[in-house]
CSV table of C-alpha atoms and ligand atoms in Angstrom, one decimal:
chain,number,residue,atom,x,y,z
A,16,UNK,CA,4.5,-22.6,4.9
A,17,UNK,CA,2.9,-20.9,1.9
A,18,UNK,CA,5.5,-18.7,0.4
A,19,UNK,CA,5.5,-16.1,-2.4
A,20,UNK,CA,8.9,-15.8,-4.1
A,21,UNK,CA,9.3,-12.6,-6.2
A,22,UNK,CA,12.4,-12.9,-8.2
A,23,UNK,CA,13.2,-12.1,-11.9
A,24,UNK,CA,16.4,-14.0,-12.2
A,25,UNK,CA,15.1,-17.3,-13.5
A,26,UNK,CA,18.0,-19.6,-12.5
A,27,UNK,CA,18.0,-18.2,-9.0
A,28,UNK,CA,14.2,-18.4,-8.8
A,29,UNK,CA,14.1,-21.9,-10.0
A,30,UNK,CA,16.9,-23.0,-7.6
A,31,UNK,CA,15.2,-21.3,-4.6
A,32,UNK,CA,11.8,-22.6,-5.5
A,33,UNK,CA,13.1,-26.2,-5.8
A,34,UNK,CA,15.0,-26.0,-2.5
A,35,UNK,CA,12.0,-24.5,-0.6
A,36,UNK,CA,9.6,-27.1,-2.0
A,37,UNK,CA,12.0,-29.9,-1.0
A,38,UNK,CA,11.8,-28.4,2.5
A,39,UNK,CA,8.0,-29.0,2.4
A,40,UNK,CA,7.0,-25.4,1.6
A,41,UNK,CA,4.3,-24.4,-1.0
A,42,UNK,CA,5.9,-21.8,-3.3
A,43,UNK,CA,4.4,-19.5,-5.8
A,44,UNK,CA,6.7,-17.5,-8.1
A,45,UNK,CA,6.3,-14.0,-9.6
A,46,UNK,CA,8.8,-12.5,-11.9
A,47,UNK,CA,7.7,-8.8,-11.7
A,48,UNK,CA,6.3,-6.3,-9.4
A,49,UNK,CA,2.8,-6.0,-10.9
A,50,UNK,CA,2.2,-9.7,-10.7
A,51,UNK,CA,3.5,-9.8,-7.1
A,52,UNK,CA,1.1,-7.0,-6.1
A,53,UNK,CA,-1.8,-8.9,-7.5
A,54,UNK,CA,-0.7,-12.3,-6.2
A,55,UNK,CA,-0.3,-11.2,-2.6
A,56,UNK,CA,-3.8,-9.6,-2.7
A,57,UNK,CA,-5.3,-12.8,-4.0
A,58,UNK,CA,-3.8,-15.3,-1.7
A,59,UNK,CA,-2.6,-15.3,2.0
A,60,UNK,CA,1.1,-16.1,2.4
A,61,UNK,CA,3.0,-16.8,5.5
A,62,UNK,CA,6.2,-15.1,4.3
A,63,UNK,CA,7.1,-13.2,1.1
A,64,UNK,CA,10.6,-13.3,-0.4
A,65,UNK,CA,11.0,-10.1,-2.4
A,66,UNK,CA,13.8,-9.2,-4.7
A,67,UNK,CA,14.8,-5.5,-4.7
A,68,UNK,CA,15.6,-5.2,-8.4
A,69,UNK,CA,12.6,-6.1,-10.5
A,70,UNK,CA,12.0,-5.3,-14.2
A,71,UNK,CA,9.0,-3.1,-13.7
A,72,UNK,CA,8.3,-1.7,-10.2
A,73,UNK,CA,11.2,-2.1,-7.8
A,74,UNK,CA,10.8,-4.3,-4.8
A,75,UNK,CA,10.7,-1.3,-2.4
A,76,UNK,CA,7.7,0.2,-4.2
A,77,UNK,CA,5.9,-3.1,-4.1
A,78,UNK,CA,6.6,-3.4,-0.4
A,79,UNK,CA,5.4,0.2,0.3
A,80,UNK,CA,2.2,-0.5,-1.6
A,81,UNK,CA,1.5,-3.7,0.4
A,82,UNK,CA,2.0,-1.9,3.7
A,83,UNK,CA,-0.2,1.0,2.7
A,84,UNK,CA,-2.9,-1.5,1.9
A,85,UNK,CA,-2.5,-3.0,5.4
A,86,UNK,CA,-0.9,-6.3,4.2
A,87,UNK,CA,1.0,-7.5,7.3
A,88,UNK,CA,2.7,-10.6,5.8
A,89,UNK,CA,6.3,-10.8,6.9
A,90,UNK,CA,8.6,-9.8,4.0
A,91,UNK,CA,12.3,-10.7,3.5
A,92,UNK,CA,14.0,-8.5,1.0
A,93,UNK,CA,16.6,-10.2,-1.3
A,94,UNK,CA,19.1,-8.0,-2.9
A,95,UNK,CA,22.6,-7.8,-4.4
A,96,UNK,CA,22.9,-4.3,-3.1
A,97,UNK,CA,24.6,-4.3,0.3
A,98,UNK,CA,24.6,-0.5,1.0
A,99,UNK,CA,23.6,0.4,4.5
A,100,UNK,CA,21.3,3.2,3.2
A,101,UNK,CA,19.3,0.8,1.1
A,102,UNK,CA,19.0,-1.6,3.9
A,103,UNK,CA,17.6,1.1,6.1
A,104,UNK,CA,15.2,2.1,3.3
A,105,UNK,CA,14.0,-1.5,3.2
A,106,UNK,CA,13.2,-1.6,6.9
A,107,UNK,CA,11.6,1.8,6.7
A,108,UNK,CA,9.3,0.5,4.0
A,109,UNK,CA,8.2,-2.4,6.2
A,110,UNK,CA,10.6,-5.2,5.5
A,111,UNK,CA,10.9,-7.7,8.3
A,112,UNK,CA,14.3,-9.0,7.3
A,113,UNK,CA,17.0,-8.5,4.7
A,114,UNK,CA,19.2,-11.0,2.9
A,115,UNK,CA,22.1,-9.8,0.8
A,116,UNK,CA,22.8,-11.9,-2.3
A,117,UNK,CA,24.6,-14.2,-2.7
A,118,UNK,CA,23.4,-16.0,0.4
A,119,UNK,CA,23.6,-19.6,1.6
A,120,UNK,CA,20.3,-21.5,1.3
A,121,UNK,CA,20.6,-22.6,4.9
A,122,UNK,CA,20.7,-18.9,5.9
A,123,UNK,CA,17.4,-18.3,4.1
A,124,UNK,CA,15.9,-21.3,5.9
A,125,UNK,CA,17.1,-20.0,9.2
A,126,UNK,CA,15.6,-16.5,8.6
A,127,UNK,CA,12.3,-18.1,7.4
A,128,UNK,CA,12.1,-20.2,10.6
A,129,UNK,CA,12.7,-17.2,12.8
A,130,UNK,CA,10.0,-15.1,11.1
A,131,UNK,CA,7.5,-18.0,11.3
A,132,UNK,CA,8.1,-18.4,15.0
A,133,UNK,CA,7.8,-14.6,15.6
A,134,UNK,CA,4.6,-14.4,13.5
A,135,UNK,CA,3.0,-17.3,15.5
A,136,UNK,CA,0.8,-18.1,12.5
A,137,UNK,CA,-0.6,-21.4,11.3
A,138,UNK,CA,-2.4,-23.9,13.5
A,139,UNK,CA,-1.1,-22.4,16.7
A,140,UNK,CA,-2.3,-18.9,15.8
A,141,UNK,CA,-5.3,-17.1,17.2
A,142,UNK,CA,-8.6,-17.7,15.4
A,143,UNK,CA,-12.3,-17.0,15.8
A,144,UNK,CA,-15.0,-19.1,14.3
A,145,UNK,CA,-18.7,-18.5,13.4
A,146,UNK,CA,-20.4,-21.5,11.7
A,147,UNK,CA,-17.8,-22.9,9.2
A,148,UNK,CA,-16.2,-19.5,8.7
A,149,UNK,CA,-12.8,-18.9,10.4
A,150,UNK,CA,-11.1,-15.6,11.1
A,151,UNK,CA,-7.3,-16.2,11.2
A,152,UNK,CA,-5.8,-13.5,13.3
A,153,UNK,CA,-2.1,-13.8,12.5
A,154,UNK,CA,-2.8,-14.4,8.8
A,155,UNK,CA,-5.4,-11.6,8.7
A,156,UNK,CA,-7.6,-13.8,6.6
A,157,UNK,CA,-11.0,-15.5,6.4
A,158,UNK,CA,-11.1,-19.2,5.7
A,159,UNK,CA,-13.6,-22.0,5.1
A,160,UNK,CA,-12.0,-25.4,4.8
A,161,UNK,CA,-9.0,-25.0,2.5
A,162,UNK,CA,-10.3,-21.9,0.9
A,163,UNK,CA,-8.9,-18.6,2.2
A,164,UNK,CA,-9.1,-14.9,1.4
A,165,UNK,CA,-6.9,-12.1,2.7
A,166,UNK,CA,-8.5,-9.1,4.3
A,167,UNK,CA,-7.3,-5.5,4.2
A,168,UNK,CA,-6.6,-3.9,7.6
A,169,UNK,CA,-10.0,-2.2,7.7
A,170,UNK,CA,-11.8,-5.4,6.6
A,171,UNK,CA,-9.9,-7.3,9.2
A,172,UNK,CA,-10.8,-4.9,12.0
A,173,UNK,CA,-14.4,-5.0,10.9
A,174,UNK,CA,-14.5,-8.7,10.8
A,175,UNK,CA,-12.9,-8.8,14.3
A,176,UNK,CA,-15.7,-6.6,15.7
A,177,UNK,CA,-18.4,-8.9,14.2
A,178,UNK,CA,-16.7,-12.2,15.1
A,179,UNK,CA,-16.3,-11.0,18.7
A,180,UNK,CA,-20.0,-10.9,19.1
A,181,UNK,CA,-21.6,-13.6,17.0
A,182,UNK,CA,-25.4,-13.4,16.8
A,183,UNK,CA,-25.5,-9.9,18.2
A,184,UNK,CA,-26.5,-6.8,16.3
A,185,UNK,CA,-23.5,-4.5,16.1
A,186,UNK,CA,-24.5,-0.9,15.2
A,187,UNK,CA,-22.9,1.4,12.7
A,188,UNK,CA,-21.7,3.8,15.4
A,189,UNK,CA,-20.1,0.9,17.4
A,190,UNK,CA,-18.3,-0.2,14.3
A,191,UNK,CA,-17.3,3.4,13.4
A,192,UNK,CA,-15.8,3.8,16.9
A,193,UNK,CA,-14.1,0.5,17.0
A,194,UNK,CA,-12.7,0.3,13.4
A,195,UNK,CA,-12.3,4.0,12.4
A,196,UNK,CA,-11.7,5.4,15.9
A,197,UNK,CA,-13.4,8.1,17.9
A,198,UNK,CA,-11.9,11.0,15.9
A,199,UNK,CA,-13.3,9.8,12.6
A,200,UNK,CA,-15.2,12.7,11.0
A,201,UNK,CA,-15.9,11.3,7.5
A,202,UNK,CA,-19.1,9.9,6.1
A,203,UNK,CA,-20.7,7.3,8.5
A,204,UNK,CA,-21.8,5.2,5.5
A,205,UNK,CA,-18.1,4.2,5.0
A,206,UNK,CA,-19.2,1.3,7.3
A,207,UNK,CA,-21.8,0.2,4.8
A,208,UNK,CA,-19.2,0.2,2.1
A,209,UNK,CA,-16.7,-1.9,4.0
A,210,UNK,CA,-19.5,-4.3,5.2
A,211,UNK,CA,-20.1,-4.7,1.4
A,212,UNK,CA,-16.5,-5.6,0.8
A,213,UNK,CA,-16.4,-8.0,3.6
A,214,UNK,CA,-19.7,-9.6,2.5
A,215,UNK,CA,-18.2,-10.1,-1.0
A,216,UNK,CA,-15.2,-11.9,0.5
A,217,UNK,CA,-17.4,-14.1,2.7
A,218,UNK,CA,-19.5,-14.9,-0.4
A,219,UNK,CA,-16.4,-16.0,-2.2
A,220,UNK,CA,-15.9,-18.7,0.4
A,221,UNK,CA,-19.6,-19.7,0.1
A,222,UNK,CA,-20.0,-20.6,3.8
A,223,UNK,CA,-22.9,-22.9,4.6
A,224,UNK,CA,-23.4,-22.0,8.2
A,225,UNK,CA,-22.5,-18.4,8.5
A,226,UNK,CA,-24.2,-15.2,7.2
A,227,UNK,CA,-23.5,-11.5,7.6
A,228,UNK,CA,-27.0,-10.0,7.6
A,229,UNK,CA,-28.3,-6.5,7.7
A,230,UNK,CA,-30.7,-5.6,10.4
A,231,UNK,CA,-32.5,-2.6,9.0
A,232,UNK,CA,-32.2,0.5,11.0
A,233,UNK,CA,-29.9,-1.1,13.5
A,234,UNK,CA,-26.7,-2.5,12.1
A,235,UNK,CA,-25.3,-5.9,11.2
A,236,UNK,CA,-25.2,-9.4,12.6
A,237,UNK,CA,-22.9,-12.3,11.9
A,238,UNK,CA,-24.9,-15.4,12.5
A,239,UNK,CA,-23.9,-19.1,12.7
A,240,UNK,CA,-27.0,-20.4,11.0
A,241,UNK,CA,-29.3,-19.2,8.2
B,320,CA,CA1,16.5,-8.9,-9.8
């Protein structure tokens, strides 16, 4: 699994990182909340291990920010604080699990395994493909080969609507209804804005066989060939 470890206690971070890598996981480390926010936006992770007490933002604020942005990656909170009220706050903020320090490494591995099974991600997860562009449903990401970008909740829903009908023109009103819901009463060109975001992420992957094109006056079409 690709893991993000957010922990400011260096000896603990080093020991956990080493142990997890020995288990075959790929581990990235952040030592503060600001770096963690940026890192999880930049790369898709299977599970995030998040310390509660960080030097800048506390882990709970970081978790809240991720969930507000639609990041659905499972998060295990690590903390020395064992109080019930704080545990509840962690779950309310969107934590999937909670591990009080100190914990046995085997316990962490067991929790990771349980979350991975529940998430159903990786090769066994749902995916849609247009050309060489792959939409990973459990990971909420777009990928081409080994390159992968995470999508926000809106971008993911938009991509889902386009991947569901490759080659077809999907209209603005269809996308509004499907992604923003029938009660949406804002500006309809919000669709154009999000198509722009999605197109930028697709461009980052530089797909050879897939293109998201504008069909003037009608809508957008995700095609398998240029
Ligand atoms: Ca800490």
